[in-house]
CSV table of C-alpha atoms and ligand atoms in Angstrom, one decimal:
chain,number,residue,atom,x,y,z
E,1,MET,CA,6.4,4.4,34.6
E,2,GLN,CA,5.5,5.6,31.2
E,3,THR,CA,1.7,5.4,30.9
E,4,PHE,CA,1.3,5.7,27.2
E,5,SER,CA,2.3,4.0,23.8
E,6,TYR,CA,2.1,5.7,20.5
E,7,HIS,CA,3.1,2.6,18.6
E,8,THR,CA,0.3,0.1,18.5
E,9,HIS,CA,-1.6,-1.8,15.7
E,10,THR,CA,-5.1,-3.1,15.1
E,11,ASN,CA,-7.0,-5.3,12.7
E,12,SER,CA,-9.0,-2.5,11.3
E,13,PHE,CA,-11.1,-3.5,8.2
E,14,GLY,CA,-9.3,-7.0,8.2
E,15,LEU,CA,-6.5,-5.2,6.3
E,16,PHE,CA,-3.8,-4.8,8.9
E,17,ASP,CA,-1.5,-7.1,11.1
E,18,GLY,CA,-2.8,-6.3,14.5
E,19,HIS,CA,-5.1,-8.9,16.1
E,20,ASN,CA,-7.7,-6.7,17.9
E,21,SER,CA,-10.1,-4.0,17.1
E,22,VAL,CA,-9.6,-0.3,17.9
E,23,SER,CA,-12.2,-0.6,20.8
E,24,GLU,CA,-10.5,-3.6,22.3
E,25,MET,CA,-7.1,-1.9,22.2
E,26,ILE,CA,-8.6,1.2,23.8
E,27,ASP,CA,-10.2,-0.9,26.5
E,28,ALA,CA,-7.0,-2.8,27.2
E,29,ALA,CA,-4.8,0.3,27.3
E,30,TYR,CA,-7.3,1.9,29.8
E,31,LYS,CA,-7.2,-1.2,32.0
E,32,ALA,CA,-3.4,-1.2,31.9
E,33,GLY,CA,-3.4,2.3,33.3
E,34,TYR,CA,-2.5,4.2,30.2
E,35,THR,CA,-3.6,7.8,30.0
E,36,GLU,CA,-2.9,8.0,26.3
E,37,LEU,CA,-3.0,5.7,23.3
E,38,GLY,CA,-1.6,6.2,19.9
E,39,ILE,CA,-2.8,3.7,17.2
E,40,SER,CA,-0.2,3.6,14.4
E,41,ASN,CA,-1.3,1.1,11.8
E,42,HIS,CA,1.2,0.5,8.9
E,43,LEU,CA,1.3,2.9,5.9
E,44,ILE,CA,3.2,0.8,3.4
E,45,TYR,CA,3.1,2.3,0.0
E,46,HIS,CA,5.4,2.4,-3.0
E,47,PRO,CA,4.7,2.5,-6.6
E,48,ASN,CA,7.0,-0.6,-7.1
E,49,MET,CA,5.6,-2.5,-4.1
E,50,HIS,CA,3.7,-5.0,-6.2
E,51,THR,CA,6.3,-5.5,-9.1
E,52,SER,CA,9.0,-6.2,-6.6
E,53,SER,CA,7.6,-9.5,-5.3
E,54,GLU,CA,4.6,-11.7,-5.6
E,55,ALA,CA,4.3,-12.0,-1.9
E,56,GLN,CA,4.0,-8.3,-1.5
E,57,LYS,CA,1.4,-8.2,-4.2
E,58,ASN,CA,-0.7,-10.6,-2.3
E,59,ASP,CA,-0.3,-8.8,1.1
E,60,LYS,CA,-3.4,-6.6,1.7
E,61,MET,CA,-1.2,-4.2,3.8
E,62,PHE,CA,1.1,-3.4,0.9
E,63,HIS,CA,0.0,-0.7,-1.5
E,64,ALA,CA,1.2,0.2,-4.9
E,65,ASP,CA,-2.0,2.3,-5.9
E,66,LYS,CA,-1.9,5.7,-4.5
E,67,GLN,CA,-5.6,6.3,-4.7
E,68,LYS,CA,-6.5,3.0,-2.9
E,69,ALA,CA,-3.8,3.8,-0.2
E,70,LYS,CA,-5.4,7.3,0.2
E,71,GLU,CA,-8.9,5.9,0.6
E,72,ILE,CA,-7.9,3.0,3.0
E,73,MET,CA,-5.7,5.2,5.2
E,74,THR,CA,-8.3,8.0,5.4
E,75,ALA,CA,-11.0,5.4,6.5
E,76,VAL,CA,-8.5,4.1,9.2
E,77,VAL,CA,-7.9,7.5,10.7
E,78,ASN,CA,-11.6,8.5,10.6
E,79,ASP,CA,-12.6,5.2,12.4
E,80,ILE,CA,-10.0,5.7,15.2
E,81,LYS,CA,-11.0,9.4,15.6
E,82,GLU,CA,-14.6,8.4,15.9
E,83,LYS,CA,-13.9,5.9,18.5
E,84,ALA,CA,-11.6,8.4,20.4
E,85,GLN,CA,-14.6,10.6,21.0
E,86,THR,CA,-16.1,8.2,23.6
E,87,ALA,CA,-12.9,6.7,24.9
E,88,PRO,CA,-12.0,6.9,28.6
E,89,ILE,CA,-8.5,8.0,27.6
E,90,LYS,CA,-6.9,10.2,25.0
E,91,VAL,CA,-6.6,8.3,21.7
E,92,TYR,CA,-4.7,9.4,18.7
E,93,ALA,CA,-4.6,8.1,15.1
E,94,GLY,CA,-1.1,7.9,13.6
E,95,PHE,CA,0.8,5.8,11.0
E,96,GLU,CA,3.8,3.7,11.1
E,97,VAL,CA,5.3,4.8,7.8
E,98,ASP,CA,7.6,2.8,5.7
E,99,PHE,CA,9.7,5.8,4.4
E,100,PHE,CA,11.5,6.0,1.0
E,101,PRO,CA,13.7,8.9,0.0
E,102,SER,CA,12.7,9.4,-3.7
E,103,LYS,CA,10.8,12.5,-4.8
E,104,ARG,CA,8.3,10.3,-6.4
E,105,TRP,CA,7.5,8.6,-3.1
E,106,ARG,CA,7.5,11.8,-1.1
E,107,ASP,CA,5.1,13.5,-3.3
E,108,ASP,CA,2.7,10.5,-3.2
E,109,PHE,CA,3.1,10.1,0.6
E,110,GLU,CA,2.3,13.8,1.1
E,111,GLU,CA,-0.8,13.5,-0.9
E,112,ILE,CA,-2.0,10.4,1.0
E,113,ILE,CA,-1.4,12.0,4.4
E,114,SER,CA,-3.0,15.3,3.5
E,115,ALA,CA,-6.1,13.3,2.7
E,116,ALA,CA,-6.0,10.9,5.7
E,117,LYS,CA,-4.9,13.7,8.2
E,118,PRO,CA,-3.2,11.4,10.8
E,119,ASP,CA,-2.4,13.0,14.2
E,120,TYR,CA,1.2,11.9,14.1
E,121,LEU,CA,3.7,9.8,12.1
E,122,ILE,CA,6.3,7.2,13.1
E,123,GLY,CA,9.3,6.7,10.7
E,124,SER,CA,10.1,3.0,10.0
E,125,THR,CA,12.3,1.0,7.6
E,126,HIS,CA,11.3,-2.6,7.1
E,127,CYS,CA,12.5,-2.7,3.5
E,128,ILE,CA,15.7,-3.1,1.7
E,129,ARG,CA,15.9,-1.6,-1.9
E,130,THR,CA,18.0,-0.6,-4.8
E,131,ALA,CA,19.2,3.0,-4.7
E,132,ASP,CA,16.8,3.9,-7.4
E,133,GLU,CA,13.8,2.1,-5.6
E,134,SER,CA,13.0,0.0,-8.7
E,135,LEU,CA,13.3,-3.0,-6.3
E,136,VAL,CA,11.7,-2.7,-2.9
E,137,LEU,CA,11.8,-5.8,-0.6
E,138,ASN,CA,10.1,-6.0,2.7
E,139,LEU,CA,12.3,-7.9,5.2
E,140,TYR,CA,9.2,-9.9,6.4
E,141,HIS,CA,8.7,-11.2,2.8
E,142,LEU,CA,12.4,-11.7,1.9
E,143,LYS,CA,12.3,-15.4,2.1
E,144,GLU,CA,9.7,-15.6,-0.6
E,145,SER,CA,11.6,-13.3,-2.9
E,146,ASN,CA,14.2,-14.4,-5.5
E,147,CYS,CA,16.9,-12.2,-3.8
E,148,SER,CA,20.3,-14.0,-3.2
E,149,ALA,CA,22.0,-13.8,0.1
E,150,SER,CA,24.8,-11.7,-1.5
E,151,MET,CA,22.2,-9.3,-3.0
E,152,VAL,CA,20.6,-8.9,0.4
E,153,GLU,CA,23.9,-8.2,2.0
E,154,GLU,CA,24.6,-5.5,-0.7
E,155,LEU,CA,21.3,-3.9,-0.2
E,156,MET,CA,21.7,-3.8,3.5
E,157,VAL,CA,23.7,-0.5,3.1
E,158,ASN,CA,20.4,1.1,1.9
E,159,TYR,CA,18.6,-0.1,5.1
E,160,TRP,CA,20.8,2.1,7.1
E,161,GLN,CA,20.9,4.9,4.5
E,162,ASN,CA,17.1,4.8,4.5
E,163,ILE,CA,16.9,5.3,8.3
E,164,ILE,CA,19.2,8.3,8.0
E,165,GLU,CA,17.2,9.9,5.3
E,166,SER,CA,14.0,9.3,7.2
E,167,ILE,CA,15.5,11.3,10.2
E,168,GLN,CA,16.6,14.0,7.8
E,169,SER,CA,13.1,14.2,6.1
E,170,GLY,CA,11.5,15.9,9.2
E,171,TYR,CA,8.3,14.0,8.6
E,172,PHE,CA,8.4,11.9,11.9
E,173,ASP,CA,7.4,12.4,15.4
E,174,PHE,CA,9.9,9.5,16.3
E,175,ILE,CA,11.8,6.8,14.6
E,176,ALA,CA,11.0,3.1,15.2
E,177,HIS,CA,13.2,0.1,16.0
E,178,LEU,CA,16.5,1.3,14.6
E,179,ASP,CA,17.8,-2.4,14.4
E,180,VAL,CA,14.6,-4.3,13.5
E,181,CYS,CA,16.8,-6.1,10.8
E,182,LYS,CA,18.2,-8.2,13.6
E,183,LEU,CA,15.0,-10.2,13.6
E,184,PHE,CA,16.2,-11.6,10.3
E,185,ASN,CA,19.7,-11.9,11.5
E,186,LEU,CA,20.7,-9.1,9.3
E,187,GLY,CA,22.9,-6.1,10.1
E,188,VAL,CA,24.2,-7.9,13.1
E,189,GLU,CA,28.0,-8.3,12.3
E,190,PRO,CA,30.4,-5.8,13.7
E,191,LYS,CA,31.0,-4.3,10.2
E,192,TRP,CA,27.6,-2.7,10.4
E,193,ASP,CA,28.6,-0.7,13.5
E,194,VAL,CA,29.9,2.2,11.3
E,195,TRP,CA,26.4,2.5,9.9
E,196,LYS,CA,24.8,2.3,13.4
E,197,ARG,CA,27.1,5.1,14.5
E,198,LYS,CA,26.0,7.2,11.4
E,199,VAL,CA,22.4,6.7,12.5
E,200,ILE,CA,23.3,7.8,16.0
E,201,ASP,CA,25.1,10.9,14.6
E,202,THR,CA,22.0,11.8,12.5
E,203,LEU,CA,19.6,11.3,15.4
E,204,THR,CA,21.9,13.7,17.4
E,205,GLU,CA,22.2,16.2,14.7
E,206,TYR,CA,18.5,16.5,14.2
E,207,ASN,CA,17.6,15.9,17.8
E,208,GLN,CA,15.2,13.3,16.6
E,209,PRO,CA,13.3,11.2,19.1
E,210,TYR,CA,13.6,7.5,18.7
E,211,GLU,CA,12.0,4.4,20.5
E,212,LEU,CA,13.2,1.8,22.9
E,213,ASN,CA,10.9,-1.0,21.3
E,214,THR,CA,10.1,-3.7,23.8
E,215,SER,CA,8.9,-6.1,21.3
E,216,GLY,CA,12.4,-7.2,20.5
E,217,TRP,CA,12.4,-8.9,24.0
E,218,ARG,CA,9.5,-11.2,23.0
E,219,LYS,CA,11.0,-11.8,19.5
E,220,VAL,CA,14.8,-12.1,19.9
E,221,GLY,CA,15.5,-11.6,23.5
E,222,GLU,CA,16.8,-8.1,23.0
E,223,GLN,CA,15.0,-4.8,22.9
E,224,HIS,CA,15.4,-2.4,20.0
E,225,PRO,CA,18.0,-0.8,19.6
E,226,HIS,CA,21.1,-2.5,21.1
E,227,LEU,CA,22.0,-1.3,24.6
E,228,TRP,CA,25.3,0.3,23.4
E,229,MET,CA,23.2,2.4,21.0
E,230,ILE,CA,20.9,3.5,23.8
E,231,GLU,CA,23.8,4.3,26.0
E,232,GLU,CA,25.5,6.4,23.3
E,233,LEU,CA,22.3,8.2,22.5
E,234,ASN,CA,21.8,9.0,26.2
E,235,HIS,CA,25.3,10.5,26.2
E,236,ARG,CA,24.1,12.7,23.5
E,237,GLN,CA,20.8,13.4,25.1
E,238,VAL,CA,18.6,12.4,22.2
E,239,PRO,CA,14.9,12.0,23.4
E,240,LEU,CA,13.7,8.5,23.8
E,241,ILE,CA,10.1,7.0,24.0
E,242,ILE,CA,9.2,3.5,25.1
E,243,SER,CA,6.9,1.6,22.6
E,244,ASP,CA,5.2,-1.7,23.1
E,245,ASP,CA,4.5,-2.1,19.4
E,246,ALA,CA,1.4,-3.8,20.6
E,247,HIS,CA,-0.2,-6.1,17.9
E,248,THR,CA,-2.5,-7.8,20.5
E,249,VAL,CA,-4.2,-6.6,23.7
E,250,GLU,CA,-1.6,-8.8,25.6
E,251,HIS,CA,1.2,-6.7,24.2
E,252,ILE,CA,-0.1,-3.5,25.8
E,253,ALA,CA,2.7,-2.1,28.2
E,254,TYR,CA,4.6,-5.4,27.6
E,255,ASP,CA,8.0,-5.3,29.5
E,256,PHE,CA,7.6,-1.6,30.3
E,257,ASP,CA,8.9,-2.2,33.8
E,258,ARG,CA,11.9,-3.9,32.3
E,259,ALA,CA,12.4,-1.0,29.9
E,260,GLU,CA,12.1,1.5,32.9
E,261,SER,CA,14.7,-0.3,34.9
E,262,LEU,CA,17.0,-0.5,32.0
E,263,LEU,CA,16.7,3.2,31.5
E,264,GLN,CA,17.1,3.9,35.2
E,265,SER,CA,20.2,1.7,35.4
E,266,ILE,CA,21.9,3.9,32.8
E,267,ASN,CA,20.2,7.1,34.1
E,268,TYR,CA,18.6,8.0,30.8
E,269,LYS,CA,18.0,11.7,30.9
E,270,ASN,CA,15.9,12.8,27.9
E,271,ARG,CA,12.4,11.2,27.6
E,272,HIS,CA,10.1,12.0,24.7
E,273,LYS,CA,6.3,12.4,24.7
E,274,PRO,CA,4.6,13.4,21.4
E,275,LYS,CA,2.8,16.7,21.4
E,276,ILE,CA,-0.4,16.2,19.4
E,277,LYS,CA,-2.2,19.2,18.2
E,278,ILE,CA,-5.8,18.5,17.3
Y,1,ZN,ZN1,7.7,-1.8,12.7
Y,2,ZN,ZN1,4.9,-1.5,14.6
């Protein structure tokens, strides 16, 4: 069984959506038999993050101020690295990054990570947006926005496009939960399969690792991504990592045995483990 997860969250500084401290997560990972733990709190930054919706403006995890994001993300990494020194297992500090393709975002993002110096990066898409990124709406706050159902449907094209460009960016050690949109009953109709196939093609072309995220089982009864996507990606030998996406100590290694038996049942060949240089 895989004895590590690089996709986990904490409640560091009361600013993130995990429910436990860094020390509690390390302790739980050690007790679960992990040899390595990557802590990947959310890096959610966009200059238009606060003007796009009131709910996003009020969410402490969502940054529109580059300087503030830089300070917070640096403090988070330093805190994890300090606790890693006395940990009984290897502990790394990463970010689960909400990626955007514009040059403006990339320049700011590069400045933030060169200050914070995380050990690794996970690429995520939790937002839908207009092509010019003037409107950026997080799926978790979509209900509180004024976006109509038809507008959401229209913007879903950019959800998939965003994942494709995150793969092409080369920033990320692996790509998170390809079909997280299904938690909101979005991107589930067969018409979106063409986009899911484009994502598969891009992962293949870039040999980009991606995750089997077990949190889907506890949220909607299906892992991320769909089994047919995992099967197709196995056929193309794209590297896969299992993630628990733990937001509490109870989530550590959640359903890892189930993930392992699923992968065994389809004889998944290429498994990924991040190579961290520190
Ligand atoms: Zn996520
Ligand atoms: Zn996550």
